[in-house]
Amino acid sequence: MLMINMPRNLICPFSSSSTPPNHIHLSWMLLHCCTDTILCLRLSSSYSDLEESRLSPMPKRAKPTYLAMDKENQIIGYVVPIFRGSHEYASGFSDTEEARVKESAGYMARRNLFTSGLEMERTEQTSRKVSMRESAERICLSKRIYENEEHHKRMNKDSLMHAPEFVIKPRSHTVWEKQCVRLHCTVSGWPEPRVVWYKNNVTIDPMAHPGKYKLESSYNVHSLEISRCDFDDTAQYRVSAMNSKGELSSFASIVVKRFKGEVEEALPMPRHGLISEYGITFDTHIVDGFGVSFGREGETMSLGATVIISPNLARYQPEVQWYRDDVLLQPSKWCHMHWSGDKATLTLTHLNKEDEGLYTLRITTKSKYETYSAYVFVRDADAEVEGAPGAPLDVKCQDANKDYVIVTWKQPAVDGGSSILGYFVDRCEVGTTHWSQCNDTPIKFARFPVTGLVEGRSYTFRVRAVNKSGMSRPSRVSEVVAAMDPADRARMRGTSAPWTGQIIVTEEEPAEGVVPGRPKELEVTEATKNYVVLSWKPPGERGHEGIMYYVEKCVSGTDSWQRVNTEIPVKSPRFALFDLAEGKAYSFRVRCCNSAGVGEPSEATEATTVGDKLDIPSAPGRVVPTRNTDTSVVVSWEASRDAKELVGYYIEASIVGSNKFEPCNNKPVKGTRFICHGLVTGESYVFRVKALNAAGLSECSQQSEAIEVKAAIASPTPPYGISVLECVRDSMVLAWKQPTFIGGADITGYFVDYREVINGVPGTWHEANVKAVSDRAYRVSDLKENRKYQFQVRAANMAGVGIPSLPSGTFVCEEWTIAVPGPPHDLQVTEVRANTLVLLYKPPVYQGRDPVNGFYIDIKEADAEEEAWRGVNEKAVLTNYMKVRTLLKEGETYVFRVRAQNKAGVGKSSEPTEPVLAETKPGTTEIVVDVDDDGVISMNFACSNLTPDSKFVWSKNYEEITDDTRITVATSGEKSKATFNMPAEDDIGIYSCAVTHTDGACSSYTLSAEELKKLLELSHDHKFPIIPLKTELAVELQEKGRIRFWLQAEKISANGKIEYVFNDNSLSQGEKYKMNFNKDTGVIEMIMESLLPEDEGTFTFQLQDGKATNQSSLVLIGDVFKGLQKESAFMRKEWHRKQGPHFVEYLSYEVTPECCVILKCKVGNIKKETVALWYKDGREVKGDEKLTFTEGVLKLEIAQISKKDAGVYEIVLKDDRGQDTSTLNLTEQGFRDLMNEVFSNIANSSTALKIQSTDEGIRLYSFVSYYNEALQVTWHHKDAAIAFTDRIKSGVVGEQLWLQITEPTEKDKGKYAIEFHDGKGGLKRTVELSGQGETTAEFQMAPYFLYNRARVAGGLPDVVTIQELKALNLTCNISGEPLPEVVWLKNEREIVSDGHYVMKFEAGKYASFTITTVNTTDSGKYSILVKNKYGTESADFTVSVFSPDSKK
C-alpha cells in the first residue's frame, strides 16, 4: 500500500521538475475525474460484447470499498485501487504500462541505491521511447472512458442524478471584533450543484466589498471567509446548493462580540448602497391571500398572495417557502412556485388527492417570518365508469432492493356506492410509456410486494381500485425508484467521507471463489392471506463476487423442504411468497449461492400461519359536530379503539333527510378533529367517520346529531327560581325559570342534580336525569322519605351544557295530602304594552283531591309589601292564559302570580314572575290584517330586531299552529304572513305571533265573529285591480356614487309600460338617465351618474298594465336631497381613492402583554408594485425589527420603547395608481399616553412583594415581565415615601426591583409598598414586615444571621486511617441558637445509633461519633449535618480501614 499525503486543494503531489511514474500519474488522473463526477467507473451492461472481446477472463470479485478506516473504524481517507494491466479497458493500463508499474516511485528509489548512473540513463532512454505511444494510448483511453460515462448517464439517468445534499454543514461561530471567521461545508450532488452564500437572505457579492469576503470552492468543499469582523457582521448566513434536481439550504449564525469598555466609535457607520441591513426593520404583510379552495382531480389550481415588504430595498429577496401539512414543498412537475418580487404563487399543475391539505405560505426576512394558511380540498374526478370507485392515493415505494420493492397506498374515500373488491398495481419502466399489471387478482391489502424487477433499471408505480361496477382511474404515479442495492443507491446519492488530506492507494489481489455462508437473521416481516414477505441479512463469508439466494418452504409438522424459486435465484435479501394456502402454517429458510456453489441453509423461521395479521380498525366512537362559521362545522370524534397502524380517518356529511353522504375530505386526517368546509348555510347536516389502515376501512361510526350550519353559539346561563310542584314519598316534582341568556341558540334541555342535606351539611351532588328534559319541570325519583334535599339545574343548547344554578332551598321529601291543588308553574309574560299584557301559565302538577276548575291571577307593584297582592279577576278563568287590561300604569313595574282552584278550594300560589315594566318599547309593531287584490285575507307581522336565529311562531289561543289546513304561514326576511285558506267560523279565536331570540317581540289579534264578517265583505269589495308593488319607489347609492331609483312590481305582464316623470316632466333614455325594466322580476330602475342642483324635486314611476295602474313617487328636496348629493360625491371620491392602494383602517397602536408596541393599520387593493414606507418625523424608519404583513394588516413593532421613539409616525402606501397616507402623533401627550399604557402593563405583570433575608439584612423585591428605564417607582414605608440612605437602598437587577434594609431595627417594622406610576391610578404591591407570623424569621434572622446559625466549630479530621478491629471515636464542637439538630451520615445516608455505631450530643456543644469495632465495611465518606432555623452546615471526613495482613 502506498500512502500519499495531499493538501485540500488536491494539487498533484509530484514535483513539476520530474516526470512521475505513469501508473501513478494515470491513477491521479482517474482520481481527479472521479472526484468531479463519480467515485468509480462502472461499465454499462450494453458494453458486454466489447468487454468479452477485449478483456481476459477472470473470476468475479466483490465490490471494492473506497474509504480507508483506522483501527477505531474512523474514516481517514480514500482508497484508490491500482488497476491491473491485464484488463486494459477496465483498469486503464495497457500491456506496455504494466512493465512501467515496476518503475514506481518506491521501486525507483530502492534501485537508485544499488545501480550506477549508466543503468539509470539507459532506463530513462527506454522510458522516453515508449512515452509517445503511451501518451496516445492514454488519450484514446480517456476518450473511451468519457464516452462510456456519457452512455451510462443516458441509459440510467435517474439513478445518477440527484438533488444536492450537505455532507458537512456550516457551523455557527461566536468571535471577537476584528477577528477573521471561516464558514465551510461539503456538498454532494449530480449535476454538480451551484453554491451561493447569503447574509440575512441577501446574496453576498465579494466584488461589492473588496477584501471583506472571500469565497472558495474546490472539489465539493465550499467556504466563506470574512475578514476583520465588525458588529455589522452579526447575522444569519445561508448557503444554498442548487442543481436541476432540486435546491437545499443550510444555515449558520455568526455573533460578533465587542470587548467591554470599547468606545462607540467601533460601531460601523451607516453604509450607502443597494442593500443596507443594519438598522432596518423589515415589516412583512401578506395581503390578498388565498382562502379555502376546492378543486377536482386533473384541474390546475393556483394559490397566490401579495407580499408587501417595507422598506422596499432594491435586490432584496426574502425567502419564500410553501408548506403542505407542515411539510416543505419542493418544485416538481406537480407544483410550480413563482416569486415576482411582491407576489408569491404556487401552481398545482395537475390536482390529485395527494394535494389536499393545509397550505402555508411562509415569508422569511432576517430573523423573523410571516405565514398565511388555508385549506385546499380536492374532489375525485368523474369516474370513467359510472359507479366506479375513486382513485387510490399516496402511492409510495418502500424497501427497494435489486429486484424487489414494496408498494403502499391509501384507500379512497369514495367507493362508488359498492364495496371495493381490491386493487391492481401497475408498473412502468422509466423511459417507456408501457404499463404492466403486477398482480393478476385484486388484493384488498393496501400494500403489495412487487418482484421480478431488473437490477439497475428505474420504475414508477400506480394503483387502481375496482368494485363490481368497474375500475377506477389510476392514482398519481409514485416517485421514481431504482432496482438496486441500497448501498449502491446511497453511494450514488453523493455520500462521501470527510476529506482528511490523505489518499490511500491499494492494490487488490485476486481471490479464489468461496461458497457463501448461511444467511443471517431470517424473519417474516409481513404476512397476509395473499402473500408472506421474508427478510434476512447477507452472510459474512461470501467472497468477493456477488451472491444470490434460494428460498425454501416447509409445511409445519413435516420435514419436506420445497424450493420456491427454482428457476431464477433472487438477488435481494427480501422475497415475497404467493400462492400459499390460507390457514396453513409454514416454515421458511434461505440458501446463498454463487459461482462456487450453493451454501448451507439458514436457520428456519418459526411456523407462520397464512392469514391477515392486521385487522381492520374498529369504528370510531361518538361523533360531535360543533358550529364554526356559516359554511363550516367542526367535527370531533372518539378515536378507534385498539387500532393498529392507523392511517387516518374519512369524514362524511349528509343533509338531513337526503340519506346521501358525501366525503368531507379525500385525504385521510390523522387527528380526531376536522373542520368540514363548503357546507350550505342554514342547512342541517349529520356526520359520520370511518377509520382506515392498510387492511381496509372500518365500519362507519354512528351518525352525529343534526346540526344547522351557522355561526358558533355559546352555552346558556344558569336557570333560577327552583320550586317544588309536587311531593310524594320517594319523589319530588321541581320547576324552574328559563335562563336570562340562552346563548344564541334554542335550549335543547335541562339537567337536574340533587344532594342530601344531613344536619345542615350538604352531601355530594348526584345526577337526577341522564337524558335532557325539554320542559321546565321534572320529577326527581328514588328519594328517601322525610329526608332533606337541595337541587340545582343546568341548561343545555347546541354549544354545550351551561354552569349549574345556585343550590335551591332545602326541601323535605314528604307526601302532600292537602285537598287543594298545588301551585301553577312556568309563568310567562308576553305582549307587554303600556296598559296591557298577557300572562301565560301551566296548570299545577298536583291536582289535589279534585281536578282543577279555574285560575286566579294576582298582581302587585314590584317593590310593594306582600300584603299588597290583589286579584285581577274576581271570577276564575278556565284558560291557561289571561290578558290583563286594567290595573296597569305606564312606567310602573309589576309582578304576577297565579293560583289554581278545585272543589276543595284555592291552592298555593305560584312563584311570582320577574318584574315587568309596563311600557311600549320603541319599534313595537302589531299584527296587521290585510286583504289583497285577489281577496285573500292575511295577518302580517314585521320585526326589525331579528337575529340570525330568530323565528316567527304563530299561535291560536296561545298554542302553536302546527296544522296548515286552515292557515298557511310564510316568512320572508323581517316579515311573516299568516294567510287564511278558507275563512270560516272555525277560524274565530285569538291569534298571536312571537319572534324568538328577540326582546319580547310579540303581538296578538282577536278574530271575532263581527270582525270576520267585515273582512269577508272587504274581500268581496276589491273589484278594481291595481298593479301591486312589492316595494315603493326608493333610492340607493351604487358604486362610483351612482344614484339608483327603483321599485318592484309584484305582478306585471310583458305588455306593461312605464313612464318616468320628474317634476311633471317626462324623462327619456339618454346619457344622463339609464332606464331598465325587467319584466321577469318586475324591477323598474333608473340610474343617474350624479346629482346636480337642478335634480332636486319629485321623481315618479307611473305603471300601466292594461286597465291596472299604479304609481310611486319619491321626494328629494331640502336636506334629504343635499345629504344624498353629498353622500354620492363622497362615494365617488372614495371609489377613485380605492382604485389604488388605500387604508381600510388608519394607523393606531397596540401594547402587547410583553410590553412591545405595535403600530398597525389595515390596507386594501394591493398589487405587486405597491410599496409601504414607514416614516418617523419625516425620515424613513430604520428599526431592527422586520415588517410583517398578515391578512391586510401592516404592523411595525417597537420592541423596547424609549423616549427616542417619540415622534410623528407616518405610513405611505403607493404605486403607479396613486398613494394613501396615514399618520399617528406620538409626541407629548400622545407619547405619554402610550408610555402610561406600557407602564400599566409592566405594573400588572409585577409579582407580589416578597421578603428575603441576606447576610446584610432584609431585602424586599418584586419581579416584572419587562423593565423600562422610564418607569417611575416609589417605595413606601407606613404609607410614606422612603428617603434612601446608605442603610436603606433600592435598585433594579434585570427584571427584579428591590429594596435593601441593612441591619434592620424595630423602627423598620411596618407595612411596605412599591408603587408603579402609570399616569392613572397606579398600582401598589404591599407586604407587612411586622416581626410576627411569617415575617418573624426574616426580621429576626437578619441581625443574628451570622451569630445564631448552626455551625460545626471543628475537631473532625479530613481522613482517618485505622486498623481493623480497633475502636474509633471522633468529637467536634457544635454552636447555634436555637439548639441545632445533629444528623450523622455515611455515604449520604443517615446513620442510626446501635451497638456498632454510637452517636452522642452532650451539653448542647459536643457531638461524638464512635465505631465500637472497626471492620473493612466501615470504610467510606462520613458527614455530620447540623441545622436550625437560621441555617445549615455540614462537615465531611473519610474513614479508611486496613487489615494487618494487607498492611504488611
PDB file of C-alpha atoms in Angstrom, residues 986-1103:
ATOM      1  CA  ASP A 986    -113.839  27.696  12.777  1.00  0.00           C
ATOM      2  CA  ASP A 987    -111.123  30.346  12.449  1.00  0.00           C
ATOM      3  CA  ILE A 988    -112.533  32.523  15.234  1.00  0.00           C
ATOM      4  CA  GLY A 989    -110.048  32.916  18.080  1.00  0.00           C
ATOM      5  CA  ILE A 990    -107.016  34.820  19.395  1.00  0.00           C
ATOM      6  CA  TYR A 991    -104.055  34.775  17.000  1.00  0.00           C
ATOM      7  CA  SER A 992    -100.597  35.761  18.158  1.00  0.00           C
ATOM      8  CA  CYS A 993     -97.165  35.928  16.604  1.00  0.00           C
ATOM      9  CA  ALA A 994     -93.992  35.816  18.683  1.00  0.00           C
ATOM     10  CA  VAL A 995     -90.428  36.254  17.423  1.00  0.00           C
ATOM     11  CA  THR A 996     -87.840  34.109  19.160  1.00  0.00           C
ATOM     12  CA  HIS A 997     -84.390  35.383  20.140  1.00  0.00           C
ATOM     13  CA  THR A 998     -85.640  38.962  20.449  1.00  0.00           C
ATOM     14  CA  ASP A 999     -86.530  41.238  23.333  1.00  0.00           C
ATOM     15  CA  GLY A1000     -90.091  40.009  23.593  1.00  0.00           C
ATOM     16  CA  ALA A1001     -91.332  40.983  20.111  1.00  0.00           C
ATOM     17  CA  CYS A1002     -94.913  39.706  20.068  1.00  0.00           C
ATOM     18  CA  SER A1003     -98.405  40.772  19.129  1.00  0.00           C
ATOM     19  CA  SER A1004    -101.911  39.288  19.022  1.00  0.00           C
ATOM     20  CA  TYR A1005    -105.112  39.780  17.070  1.00  0.00           C
ATOM     21  CA  THR A1006    -108.590  38.694  18.136  1.00  0.00           C
ATOM     22  CA  LEU A1007    -110.732  37.442  15.267  1.00  0.00           C
ATOM     23  CA  SER A1008    -114.327  37.685  16.438  1.00  0.00           C
ATOM     24  CA  ALA A1009    -117.450  36.828  14.524  1.00  0.00           C
ATOM     25  CA  GLU A1010    -118.133  40.513  13.724  1.00  0.00           C
ATOM     26  CA  GLU A1011    -114.514  41.068  12.582  1.00  0.00           C
ATOM     27  CA  LEU A1012    -114.654  38.006  10.347  1.00  0.00           C
ATOM     28  CA  LYS A1013    -117.814  39.318   8.694  1.00  0.00           C
ATOM     29  CA  LYS A1014    -116.191  42.682   7.935  1.00  0.00           C
ATOM     30  CA  LEU A1015    -113.132  41.062   6.400  1.00  0.00           C
ATOM     31  CA  LEU A1016    -115.226  38.854   4.151  1.00  0.00           C
ATOM     32  CA  GLU A1017    -117.130  41.897   2.906  1.00  0.00           C
ATOM     33  CA  LEU A1018    -113.907  43.808   2.245  1.00  0.00           C
ATOM     34  CA  SER A1019    -112.535  40.894   0.292  1.00  0.00           C
ATOM     35  CA  HIS A1020    -115.633  40.880  -1.869  1.00  0.00           C
ATOM     36  CA  ASP A1021    -115.463  44.628  -2.498  1.00  0.00           C
ATOM     37  CA  HIS A1022    -111.957  44.522  -4.031  1.00  0.00           C
ATOM     38  CA  LYS A1023    -113.032  44.793  -7.623  1.00  0.00           C
ATOM     39  CA  PHE A1024    -110.779  47.405  -9.172  1.00  0.00           C
ATOM     40  CA  PRO A1025    -107.384  45.943  -9.797  1.00  0.00           C
ATOM     41  CA  ILE A1026    -104.176  47.829  -9.420  1.00  0.00           C
ATOM     42  CA  ILE A1027    -100.647  46.805 -10.151  1.00  0.00           C
ATOM     43  CA  PRO A1028     -99.390  45.573  -6.767  1.00  0.00           C
ATOM     44  CA  LEU A1029     -95.971  46.750  -5.721  1.00  0.00           C
ATOM     45  CA  LYS A1030     -93.560  44.746  -3.657  1.00  0.00           C
ATOM     46  CA  THR A1031     -91.618  47.895  -2.885  1.00  0.00           C
ATOM     47  CA  GLU A1032     -92.332  51.559  -3.297  1.00  0.00           C
ATOM     48  CA  LEU A1033     -90.038  53.850  -5.211  1.00  0.00           C
ATOM     49  CA  ALA A1034     -86.758  54.050  -3.346  1.00  0.00           C
ATOM     50  CA  VAL A1035     -83.328  55.459  -3.943  1.00  0.00           C
ATOM     51  CA  GLU A1036     -79.972  53.868  -3.244  1.00  0.00           C
ATOM     52  CA  LEU A1037     -76.350  54.665  -3.964  1.00  0.00           C
ATOM     53  CA  GLN A1038     -74.254  52.303  -6.009  1.00  0.00           C
ATOM     54  CA  GLU A1039     -70.586  52.016  -6.876  1.00  0.00           C
ATOM     55  CA  LYS A1040     -68.904  55.232  -8.064  1.00  0.00           C
ATOM     56  CA  GLY A1041     -71.669  57.217  -6.354  1.00  0.00           C
ATOM     57  CA  ARG A1042     -74.314  56.343  -8.938  1.00  0.00           C
ATOM     58  CA  ILE A1043     -77.922  57.078  -7.892  1.00  0.00           C
ATOM     59  CA  ARG A1044     -80.430  54.306  -8.489  1.00  0.00           C
ATOM     60  CA  PHE A1045     -84.169  54.926  -8.327  1.00  0.00           C
ATOM     61  CA  TRP A1046     -86.083  51.665  -8.287  1.00  0.00           C
ATOM     62  CA  LEU A1047     -89.217  49.837  -7.323  1.00  0.00           C
ATOM     63  CA  GLN A1048     -90.515  46.317  -7.817  1.00  0.00           C
ATOM     64  CA  ALA A1049     -93.954  45.424  -9.034  1.00  0.00           C
ATOM     65  CA  GLU A1050     -95.392  42.277  -7.540  1.00  0.00           C
ATOM     66  CA  LYS A1051     -97.275  41.310 -10.695  1.00  0.00           C
ATOM     67  CA  ILE A1052     -96.984  42.879 -14.145  1.00  0.00           C
ATOM     68  CA  SER A1053     -97.327  41.366 -17.601  1.00  0.00           C
ATOM     69  CA  ALA A1054     -94.966  41.626 -20.560  1.00  0.00           C
ATOM     70  CA  ASN A1055     -97.207  44.339 -22.041  1.00  0.00           C
ATOM     71  CA  GLY A1056     -96.687  46.644 -19.087  1.00  0.00           C
ATOM     72  CA  LYS A1057     -95.488  50.191 -19.743  1.00  0.00           C
ATOM     73  CA  ILE A1058     -93.501  52.546 -17.549  1.00  0.00           C
ATOM     74  CA  GLU A1059     -93.498  56.344 -17.595  1.00  0.00           C
ATOM     75  CA  TYR A1060     -90.596  58.114 -15.813  1.00  0.00           C
ATOM     76  CA  VAL A1061     -91.541  61.581 -14.553  1.00  0.00           C
ATOM     77  CA  PHE A1062     -89.525  64.315 -12.822  1.00  0.00           C
ATOM     78  CA  ASN A1063     -91.388  67.396 -11.600  1.00  0.00           C
ATOM     79  CA  ASP A1064     -94.274  66.621 -14.007  1.00  0.00           C
ATOM     80  CA  ASN A1065     -91.817  66.315 -16.932  1.00  0.00           C
ATOM     81  CA  SER A1066     -91.382  63.046 -18.762  1.00  0.00           C
ATOM     82  CA  LEU A1067     -87.861  61.631 -18.867  1.00  0.00           C
ATOM     83  CA  SER A1068     -86.312  59.623 -21.674  1.00  0.00           C
ATOM     84  CA  GLN A1069     -83.303  57.329 -22.121  1.00  0.00           C
ATOM     85  CA  GLY A1070     -80.021  59.203 -22.653  1.00  0.00           C
ATOM     86  CA  GLU A1071     -76.592  59.954 -21.275  1.00  0.00           C
ATOM     87  CA  LYS A1072     -77.987  61.302 -18.028  1.00  0.00           C
ATOM     88  CA  TYR A1073     -80.715  58.749 -17.445  1.00  0.00           C
ATOM     89  CA  LYS A1074     -80.385  54.980 -17.888  1.00  0.00           C
ATOM     90  CA  MET A1075     -83.725  53.170 -17.621  1.00  0.00           C
ATOM     91  CA  ASN A1076     -84.338  49.465 -17.269  1.00  0.00           C
ATOM     92  CA  PHE A1077     -87.459  47.358 -16.829  1.00  0.00           C
ATOM     93  CA  ASN A1078     -87.056  43.670 -16.025  1.00  0.00           C
ATOM     94  CA  LYS A1079     -90.423  42.177 -16.827  1.00  0.00           C
ATOM     95  CA  ASP A1080     -89.466  38.822 -15.302  1.00  0.00           C
ATOM     96  CA  THR A1081     -88.789  40.178 -11.824  1.00  0.00           C
ATOM     97  CA  GLY A1082     -90.891  43.333 -12.002  1.00  0.00           C
ATOM     98  CA  VAL A1083     -87.900  45.503 -11.055  1.00  0.00           C
ATOM     99  CA  ILE A1084     -88.040  49.006 -12.551  1.00  0.00           C
ATOM    100  CA  GLU A1085     -84.995  51.213 -12.194  1.00  0.00           C
ATOM    101  CA  MET A1086     -83.486  54.482 -13.376  1.00  0.00           C
ATOM    102  CA  ILE A1087     -79.787  55.232 -12.841  1.00  0.00           C
ATOM    103  CA  MET A1088     -78.086  58.653 -12.768  1.00  0.00           C
ATOM    104  CA  GLU A1089     -74.324  59.136 -12.699  1.00  0.00           C
ATOM    105  CA  SER A1090     -74.528  62.109 -10.305  1.00  0.00           C
ATOM    106  CA  LEU A1091     -76.926  64.625  -8.784  1.00  0.00           C
ATOM    107  CA  LEU A1092     -76.812  68.244  -9.864  1.00  0.00           C
ATOM    108  CA  PRO A1093     -78.633  71.129  -8.136  1.00  0.00           C
ATOM    109  CA  GLU A1094     -81.294  71.113 -10.855  1.00  0.00           C
ATOM    110  CA  ASP A1095     -82.146  67.479  -9.997  1.00  0.00           C
ATOM    111  CA  GLU A1096     -83.884  68.495  -6.760  1.00  0.00           C
ATOM    112  CA  GLY A1097     -87.557  67.636  -6.884  1.00  0.00           C
ATOM    113  CA  THR A1098     -90.048  64.741  -7.106  1.00  0.00           C
ATOM    114  CA  PHE A1099     -89.378  61.546  -9.063  1.00  0.00           C
ATOM    115  CA  THR A1100     -92.352  59.404 -10.079  1.00  0.00           C
ATOM    116  CA  PHE A1101     -92.654  55.992 -11.756  1.00  0.00           C
ATOM    117  CA  GLN A1102     -96.059  55.541 -13.440  1.00  0.00           C
ATOM    118  CA  LEU A1103     -97.032  51.946 -14.242  1.00  0.00           C
TER     119      LEU A1103
END
